[in-house]
Each structure stands twice: as structure tokens, then as C-alpha cells.
Amino acid sequence: FDSDGVAGNKVADRVGRLAGTLQGSPRLEPGDPTPRLEFAGPADAVLVKDLVPADAAFLPKDALTLVAWVRIDEPTEWGGVVG
């Protein structure tokens, strides 16, 4: 994603066909070196697809890379960043 790809509650996919929908109240924040989405509560998220079967044609077949810079203010046991 990039900041130009955020419009309303939609987040465009810069590479593929998996655009997202913002849920809750995440904020687009300016940043250095790049802008970021800030998730401040448990309801904040980006929903990419809902209930996708594992064999969906648009999913990568060999590998998937996810990169995130994450700051956790209140860690919880078994708390997830992606899931």
C-alpha cells in the first residue's frame, strides 16, 4: 500500500488484486521515511478478503511475504499481529 492508495475506507494493492477495506478507525499518519496506517484499537484492521478458500486462484501458490513495522504498547499472551 501507499498513502495515495488510501481513499475513504479502501486501500489499493500496489502489486496484485487484493485491495483491502479499512475497518474500525485506523488513521493514515505522515511518517519518515513513508506514511503509515496506525491501528490504535482491537477493531482497527485492513480486511483483504473474507472467507477465502485455501485453493483460491488469486492466492500465491509458492510463497507469500508480509512486511510490517509493528509497535506493541500492551502485549498479550497469544496476541497476533497477522491473523
XYZ file of C-alpha atoms in Angstrom:
83
model
C 0.000 0.000 0.000
C 0.974 3.616 -0.223
C -0.772 6.747 1.009
C -2.040 7.586 -2.498
C -3.860 4.251 -2.498
C -5.974 5.051 0.576
C -9.358 6.558 -0.317
C -12.212 6.564 2.174
C -12.216 3.077 3.666
C -10.448 1.423 0.688
C -6.761 0.521 0.418
C -5.447 -0.246 -3.069
C -2.997 -3.089 -3.633
C 0.140 -1.755 -5.338
C 1.150 -5.132 -6.752
C -1.772 -7.515 -7.176
C -5.520 -7.796 -6.975
C -6.040 -7.885 -3.203
C -7.382 -4.452 -2.323
C -8.346 -4.014 1.314
C -11.151 -2.412 3.295
C -10.331 -0.422 6.428
C -12.277 -1.499 9.495
C -12.621 0.376 12.753
C -10.838 3.730 12.822
C -7.249 3.298 11.608
C -5.560 6.589 10.760
C -3.262 7.418 7.875
C -0.305 9.169 9.528
C 2.532 11.048 7.852
C 5.875 9.456 8.504
C 9.544 9.327 7.840
C 10.523 7.723 5.543
C 6.951 6.841 4.486
C 3.357 7.368 5.647
C 1.760 4.590 7.689
C -1.565 3.252 8.840
C -1.902 3.476 12.616
C -4.087 0.891 14.344
C -4.981 2.043 17.868
C -7.598 -0.500 18.951
C -8.719 -4.090 18.529
C -11.377 -3.133 15.961
C -8.823 -1.436 13.671
C -7.781 -3.615 10.739
C -7.460 -3.977 6.987
C -9.688 -6.750 5.678
C -8.165 -8.121 2.497
C -10.625 -10.895 1.752
C -13.295 -12.514 3.858
C -13.535 -16.327 3.975
C -11.126 -17.168 1.172
C -10.661 -20.882 0.412
C -7.044 -22.068 0.541
C -7.136 -23.005 -3.157
C -8.438 -19.625 -4.421
C -6.924 -18.853 -7.830
C -5.667 -15.386 -6.836
C -3.585 -16.640 -3.880
C 0.143 -17.224 -4.368
C 0.994 -20.895 -4.814
C 4.603 -20.957 -3.556
C 5.232 -18.156 -1.081
C 3.785 -15.030 0.438
C 5.828 -12.269 2.003
C 4.404 -9.860 4.527
C 6.376 -6.953 5.906
C 5.261 -4.838 8.852
C 6.841 -2.450 11.301
C 4.920 -3.032 14.497
C 4.885 -1.249 17.848
C 3.028 -3.133 20.538
C 2.089 -0.967 23.507
C 0.295 -3.651 25.516
C 1.473 -7.171 24.681
C -0.897 -10.047 25.381
C -0.238 -13.761 25.509
C -1.011 -15.246 22.111
C -1.756 -11.787 20.745
C -1.406 -11.749 16.974
C -0.218 -9.157 14.508
C -1.383 -11.096 11.446
C -4.304 -13.436 11.603
